[in-house]
Amino acid sequence: MNLPAKHPSPRPGQKERRLAREKRILEAAEKVFAEAGFGGATMQLIADMAGLPKANLHYYFPTKEALYRQVVENIFQIWLRAADVFDSADGPAEAIAAYIDAKMEISRRHPAGSKVWASEVMHGAPVIQDYLEHTLTEWTEGRARVIERWIAEGRMNRVNPHHLLYMLWATTQHYADFNHQIETLNGGKPLSDEQWEEAKASVKQIILAGIGIDASDL
Amino acid sequence: MNLPAKHPSPRPGQKERRLAREKRILEAAEKVFAEAGFGGATMQLIADMAGLPKANLHYYFPTKEALYRQVVENIFQIWLRAADVFDSADGPAEAIAAYIDAKMEISRRHPAGSKVWASEVMHGAPVIQDYLEHTLTEWTEGRARVIERWIAEGRMNRVNPHHLLYMLWATTQHYADFNHQIETLNGGKPLSDEQWEEAKASVKQIILAGIGIDASDL
DNA sequence: ACACCAGTTGACCAATTGGTCAAGAATTTT
DNA sequence: AAAATTCTTGACCAATTGGTCAACTGGTGT
């Protein structure tokens, strides 16, 4: 990070290589943790999937817990970043629609990460309890106040902001966590591009109508 | 069940004892599987929680898989039974409201079971793929047709029935699977009776309005 | 009293697991 | 080119795991 930088210019060298290796490991780990859960995942499996010997994996991540923690924290960052679109719009219709789109896109592009997150929370959040208590709590309370303001301004129906947020989280996350069930009910095939669009549209339609917003605004 | 019944009268004896033991084991197993996942659960832990030696546990359930399978199948039965309330009502308002109530009650009363189910599906449904492909598929298609009929009759908005069902599942299940997160956001306390009522009411309010049903019907 | 059988259990086992380590290969720095 | 640092890896280890087994217990029917 801050070692003597003899050469002020580029150098594709060591640092990038290390980051690339770590990224490859983290991607393998995410998949394995998602498929097998923390308890069912083995370092050997992760090493195999990343294409390197187990001992080497332990060089980059000293323990299984450390590796897992990193995976979970990465997901949480993605999750939080998506949450930002909530603020970049100025009304409930745009904000909630954009938030649904963003979260549905995460479910589509990062199903493994979503599952790891769900699994972590389901098991009592042993490693990210801090995040839940601070970052997530603050974000949630902030957004709840925004929603209450919209309600006070008559821009949407009076609903309990927390339960609305839970519904948004639950519904969008469902498409990742339960994608296997959805696939099975879809004749064994993954949702096509059009079906994903329909899913997004359906979720937006029902929720926006559910809080008294005319979706033709969008 | 149908062994020679020497005594035609009662007899609290052996069969009941066996069932009681199995029930106790299954309850312990459900908790442990929910808390640790299949991979993280150990027969020793389940035995401890059930209050009997591990070897005895293996007398009732020969393998970890067999025990797990039984737990999952039990949950699925509860799930399906709740689904029946969907049919006992004659209109979309009553049916969906009753279904939400029933599923919310399951989330409240059987959070461990719900988590085991979620975990099973999330990991690709290794042991209940049959159920997904047959029983669940048939139930879902049947209900989707009912919803389509309601739409055709003008009794609710035109929405994609599958995505409506997914939203119902996702939202109600969320209160079980993510109860830890909800508790954390609730100041570390479980939802009170009143809060559960508000949760149910909020879910019903948003979804019913979302499909164009005036909830004051109920 | 006896045999019979479901249930109980501590001791044990082979396999797997997360993690270590020392020796070597690469790469960078001097 | 040599020294120093970073990476790589096969072999290994202690602990844990699911599962077995033979001996034991206790109730039931005869």
CSV table of C-alpha atoms in Angstrom, one decimal, chain A:
chain,number,residue,atom,x,y,z
A,1,MET,CA,0.0,0.0,0.0
A,2,ASN,CA,2.6,2.6,1.1
A,3,LEU,CA,5.9,1.0,0.5
A,4,PRO,CA,8.7,2.9,-1.2
A,5,ALA,CA,7.7,3.5,-4.8
A,6,LYS,CA,11.0,3.6,-6.6
A,7,HIS,CA,9.4,3.8,-10.0
A,8,PRO,CA,6.7,6.5,-10.2
A,9,SER,CA,5.4,5.0,-13.4
A,10,PRO,CA,3.1,1.9,-14.2
A,11,ARG,CA,4.4,-1.6,-13.7
A,12,PRO,CA,1.8,-4.3,-14.3
A,13,GLY,CA,3.6,-6.4,-11.7
A,14,GLN,CA,3.0,-7.9,-8.3
A,15,LYS,CA,0.1,-6.0,-6.8
A,16,GLU,CA,-2.3,-6.6,-9.6
A,17,ARG,CA,-1.4,-10.2,-9.8
A,18,ARG,CA,-2.2,-10.6,-6.1
A,19,LEU,CA,-5.5,-8.9,-6.5
A,20,ALA,CA,-6.4,-11.0,-9.5
A,21,ARG,CA,-5.6,-14.2,-7.6
A,22,GLU,CA,-7.7,-13.0,-4.7
A,23,LYS,CA,-10.6,-12.2,-6.9
A,24,ARG,CA,-10.4,-15.6,-8.5
A,25,ILE,CA,-10.5,-17.2,-5.1
A,26,LEU,CA,-13.3,-15.1,-3.9
A,27,GLU,CA,-15.4,-15.9,-6.9
A,28,ALA,CA,-14.8,-19.6,-6.4
A,29,ALA,CA,-15.6,-19.3,-2.7
A,30,GLU,CA,-18.8,-17.4,-3.3
A,31,LYS,CA,-20.0,-20.2,-5.5
A,32,VAL,CA,-19.1,-22.9,-3.1
A,33,PHE,CA,-20.5,-21.2,-0.1
A,34,ALA,CA,-23.7,-20.5,-2.0
A,35,GLU,CA,-24.1,-24.1,-3.1
A,36,ALA,CA,-23.1,-25.9,0.1
A,37,GLY,CA,-23.5,-23.3,2.9
A,38,PHE,CA,-20.7,-22.4,5.2
A,39,GLY,CA,-20.7,-25.7,7.0
A,40,GLY,CA,-20.9,-27.8,3.9
A,41,ALA,CA,-18.2,-25.9,2.0
A,42,THR,CA,-14.7,-27.3,2.1
A,43,MET,CA,-11.5,-25.5,1.5
A,44,GLN,CA,-10.5,-28.3,-0.9
A,45,LEU,CA,-13.6,-27.7,-3.0
A,46,ILE,CA,-12.9,-24.0,-3.2
A,47,ALA,CA,-9.3,-24.6,-4.0
A,48,ASP,CA,-10.3,-27.0,-6.8
A,49,MET,CA,-12.8,-24.6,-8.2
A,50,ALA,CA,-10.2,-21.8,-8.1
A,51,GLY,CA,-7.7,-24.1,-9.7
A,52,LEU,CA,-5.0,-24.0,-7.1
A,53,PRO,CA,-3.7,-26.3,-4.3
A,54,LYS,CA,-5.4,-25.9,-0.9
A,55,ALA,CA,-2.2,-24.8,0.8
A,56,ASN,CA,-1.9,-21.9,-1.6
A,57,LEU,CA,-5.5,-20.9,-0.7
A,58,HIS,CA,-4.4,-20.7,2.9
A,59,TYR,CA,-1.6,-18.4,1.9
A,60,TYR,CA,-4.1,-15.8,0.7
A,61,PHE,CA,-6.8,-16.4,3.3
A,62,PRO,CA,-5.5,-17.8,6.5
A,63,THR,CA,-8.8,-19.4,7.7
A,64,LYS,CA,-12.1,-20.5,6.3
A,65,GLU,CA,-13.8,-17.9,8.4
A,66,ALA,CA,-11.6,-15.1,7.0
A,67,LEU,CA,-12.4,-16.1,3.4
A,68,TYR,CA,-16.1,-16.4,4.2
A,69,ARG,CA,-16.1,-13.0,5.9
A,70,GLN,CA,-14.6,-11.4,2.9
A,71,VAL,CA,-17.2,-12.9,0.6
A,72,VAL,CA,-20.0,-11.7,2.8
A,73,GLU,CA,-18.6,-8.2,3.1
A,74,ASN,CA,-18.2,-7.9,-0.6
A,75,ILE,CA,-21.9,-8.8,-1.1
A,76,PHE,CA,-22.9,-6.3,1.5
A,77,GLN,CA,-21.1,-3.6,-0.4
A,78,ILE,CA,-22.9,-4.5,-3.6
A,79,TRP,CA,-26.2,-4.5,-1.7
A,80,LEU,CA,-25.5,-1.1,-0.2
A,81,ARG,CA,-24.5,0.4,-3.5
A,82,ALA,CA,-27.7,-0.7,-5.1
A,83,ALA,CA,-29.5,0.9,-2.2
A,84,ASP,CA,-28.1,4.3,-3.2
A,85,VAL,CA,-30.4,4.5,-6.2
A,86,PHE,CA,-33.1,5.0,-3.7
A,87,ASP,CA,-31.8,8.4,-3.0
A,88,SER,CA,-30.9,9.5,-6.5
A,89,ALA,CA,-34.5,9.8,-7.5
A,90,ASP,CA,-36.7,12.6,-6.1
A,91,GLY,CA,-40.1,10.9,-5.8
A,92,PRO,CA,-41.4,7.6,-4.6
A,93,ALA,CA,-42.4,6.3,-8.0
A,94,GLU,CA,-38.9,6.7,-9.5
A,95,ALA,CA,-37.1,5.8,-6.4
A,96,ILE,CA,-38.9,2.6,-5.7
A,97,ALA,CA,-39.0,1.6,-9.3
A,98,ALA,CA,-35.3,2.2,-9.7
A,99,TYR,CA,-34.6,0.3,-6.4
A,100,ILE,CA,-36.6,-2.7,-7.6
A,101,ASP,CA,-34.7,-2.7,-10.9
A,102,ALA,CA,-31.4,-2.5,-9.2
A,103,LYS,CA,-32.1,-5.3,-6.7
A,104,MET,CA,-33.6,-7.5,-9.4
A,105,GLU,CA,-30.5,-7.0,-11.4
A,106,ILE,CA,-28.4,-8.1,-8.5
A,107,SER,CA,-30.5,-11.2,-8.1
A,108,ARG,CA,-29.9,-11.9,-11.7
A,109,ARG,CA,-26.2,-11.2,-11.9
A,110,HIS,CA,-25.1,-12.3,-8.4
A,111,PRO,CA,-27.3,-15.2,-7.4
A,112,ALA,CA,-24.5,-16.9,-5.5
A,113,GLY,CA,-23.7,-13.8,-3.5
A,114,SER,CA,-27.3,-13.2,-2.7
A,115,LYS,CA,-27.6,-16.8,-1.4
A,116,VAL,CA,-24.5,-16.4,0.8
A,117,TRP,CA,-26.0,-13.3,2.2
A,118,ALA,CA,-29.3,-14.9,2.8
A,119,SER,CA,-27.6,-17.9,4.4
A,120,GLU,CA,-25.6,-15.7,6.7
A,121,VAL,CA,-28.6,-13.8,7.9
A,122,MET,CA,-30.7,-17.0,8.3
A,123,HIS,CA,-28.1,-18.5,10.5
A,124,GLY,CA,-28.1,-15.5,12.8
A,125,ALA,CA,-25.6,-13.3,11.1
A,126,PRO,CA,-22.6,-14.6,13.0
A,127,VAL,CA,-20.0,-12.6,11.1
A,128,ILE,CA,-21.9,-9.5,10.0
A,129,GLN,CA,-23.9,-8.7,13.0
A,130,ASP,CA,-22.0,-5.4,13.3
A,131,TYR,CA,-23.1,-4.4,9.8
A,132,LEU,CA,-26.7,-5.2,10.6
A,133,GLU,CA,-26.7,-3.2,13.8
A,134,HIS,CA,-25.0,-0.1,12.4
A,135,THR,CA,-24.8,0.4,8.6
A,136,LEU,CA,-28.0,-1.4,7.8
A,137,THR,CA,-30.0,0.0,10.7
A,138,GLU,CA,-29.0,3.5,9.8
A,139,TRP,CA,-29.8,3.0,6.1
A,140,THR,CA,-33.1,1.5,6.9
A,141,GLU,CA,-34.2,4.2,9.4
A,142,GLY,CA,-33.1,6.9,6.9
A,143,ARG,CA,-35.1,5.4,4.1
A,144,ALA,CA,-38.1,4.9,6.4
A,145,ARG,CA,-38.1,8.6,7.2
A,146,VAL,CA,-38.0,9.4,3.5
A,147,ILE,CA,-41.0,7.2,2.9
A,148,GLU,CA,-42.8,8.8,5.8
A,149,ARG,CA,-42.2,12.2,4.2
A,150,TRP,CA,-43.6,11.0,0.9
A,151,ILE,CA,-46.7,9.8,2.7
A,152,ALA,CA,-47.0,13.1,4.6
A,153,GLU,CA,-46.8,14.9,1.3
A,154,GLY,CA,-49.6,12.7,-0.1
A,155,ARG,CA,-47.4,11.2,-2.8
A,156,MET,CA,-48.2,7.6,-1.8
A,157,ASN,CA,-50.6,5.7,0.4
A,158,ARG,CA,-50.0,5.4,4.1
A,159,VAL,CA,-48.2,2.2,4.6
A,160,ASN,CA,-45.7,1.0,7.3
A,161,PRO,CA,-42.4,2.0,5.8
A,162,HIS,CA,-40.5,-0.9,7.4
A,163,HIS,CA,-42.8,-3.5,6.1
A,164,LEU,CA,-42.7,-2.0,2.6
A,165,LEU,CA,-38.9,-2.2,2.7
A,166,TYR,CA,-39.1,-5.8,3.9
A,167,MET,CA,-41.4,-6.6,1.0
A,168,LEU,CA,-39.0,-5.0,-1.5
A,169,TRP,CA,-36.1,-7.0,-0.1
A,170,ALA,CA,-38.0,-10.2,0.2
A,171,THR,CA,-39.5,-10.1,-3.3
A,172,THR,CA,-36.4,-9.1,-5.2
A,173,GLN,CA,-34.1,-11.4,-3.2
A,174,HIS,CA,-36.5,-14.3,-3.9
A,175,TYR,CA,-35.5,-14.4,-7.5
A,176,ALA,CA,-31.9,-15.2,-6.5
A,177,ASP,CA,-32.3,-17.3,-3.4
A,178,PHE,CA,-35.1,-19.4,-4.8
A,179,ASN,CA,-34.0,-19.4,-8.4
A,180,HIS,CA,-33.9,-23.2,-8.4
A,181,GLN,CA,-37.5,-23.4,-7.5
A,182,ILE,CA,-38.4,-20.7,-10.0
A,183,GLU,CA,-36.5,-22.6,-12.7
A,184,THR,CA,-38.2,-25.8,-11.8
A,185,LEU,CA,-41.6,-24.1,-12.1
A,186,ASN,CA,-40.5,-22.6,-15.4
A,187,GLY,CA,-40.1,-26.1,-16.9
A,188,GLY,CA,-36.6,-26.6,-15.7
A,189,LYS,CA,-35.3,-23.6,-17.7
A,190,PRO,CA,-33.7,-20.4,-16.4
A,191,LEU,CA,-35.8,-17.3,-16.9
A,192,SER,CA,-35.2,-15.8,-20.4
A,193,ASP,CA,-34.4,-12.2,-20.9
A,194,GLU,CA,-38.0,-11.5,-21.6
A,195,GLN,CA,-39.1,-13.4,-18.5
A,196,TRP,CA,-36.8,-11.3,-16.4
A,197,GLU,CA,-38.3,-8.2,-17.8
A,198,GLU,CA,-41.7,-9.5,-17.1
A,199,ALA,CA,-40.6,-10.3,-13.5
A,200,LYS,CA,-39.3,-6.8,-13.0
A,201,ALA,CA,-42.4,-5.3,-14.5
A,202,SER,CA,-44.7,-7.5,-12.4
A,203,VAL,CA,-43.0,-6.7,-9.2
A,204,LYS,CA,-43.0,-3.0,-9.9
A,205,GLN,CA,-46.6,-3.1,-11.1
A,206,ILE,CA,-47.9,-4.8,-7.9
A,207,ILE,CA,-45.9,-2.9,-5.4
A,208,LEU,CA,-46.3,0.6,-6.9
A,209,ALA,CA,-50.1,0.0,-7.3
A,210,GLY,CA,-50.0,-1.4,-3.7
A,211,ILE,CA,-48.8,1.9,-2.3
A,212,GLY,CA,-51.1,4.0,-4.5
A,213,ILE,CA,-48.8,5.1,-7.2
A,214,ASP,CA,-49.9,5.3,-10.8
A,215,ALA,CA,-47.2,3.5,-12.6
A,216,SER,CA,-47.9,5.3,-15.9
A,217,ASP,CA,-45.9,8.1,-14.4
A,218,LEU,CA,-42.7,6.3,-15.3
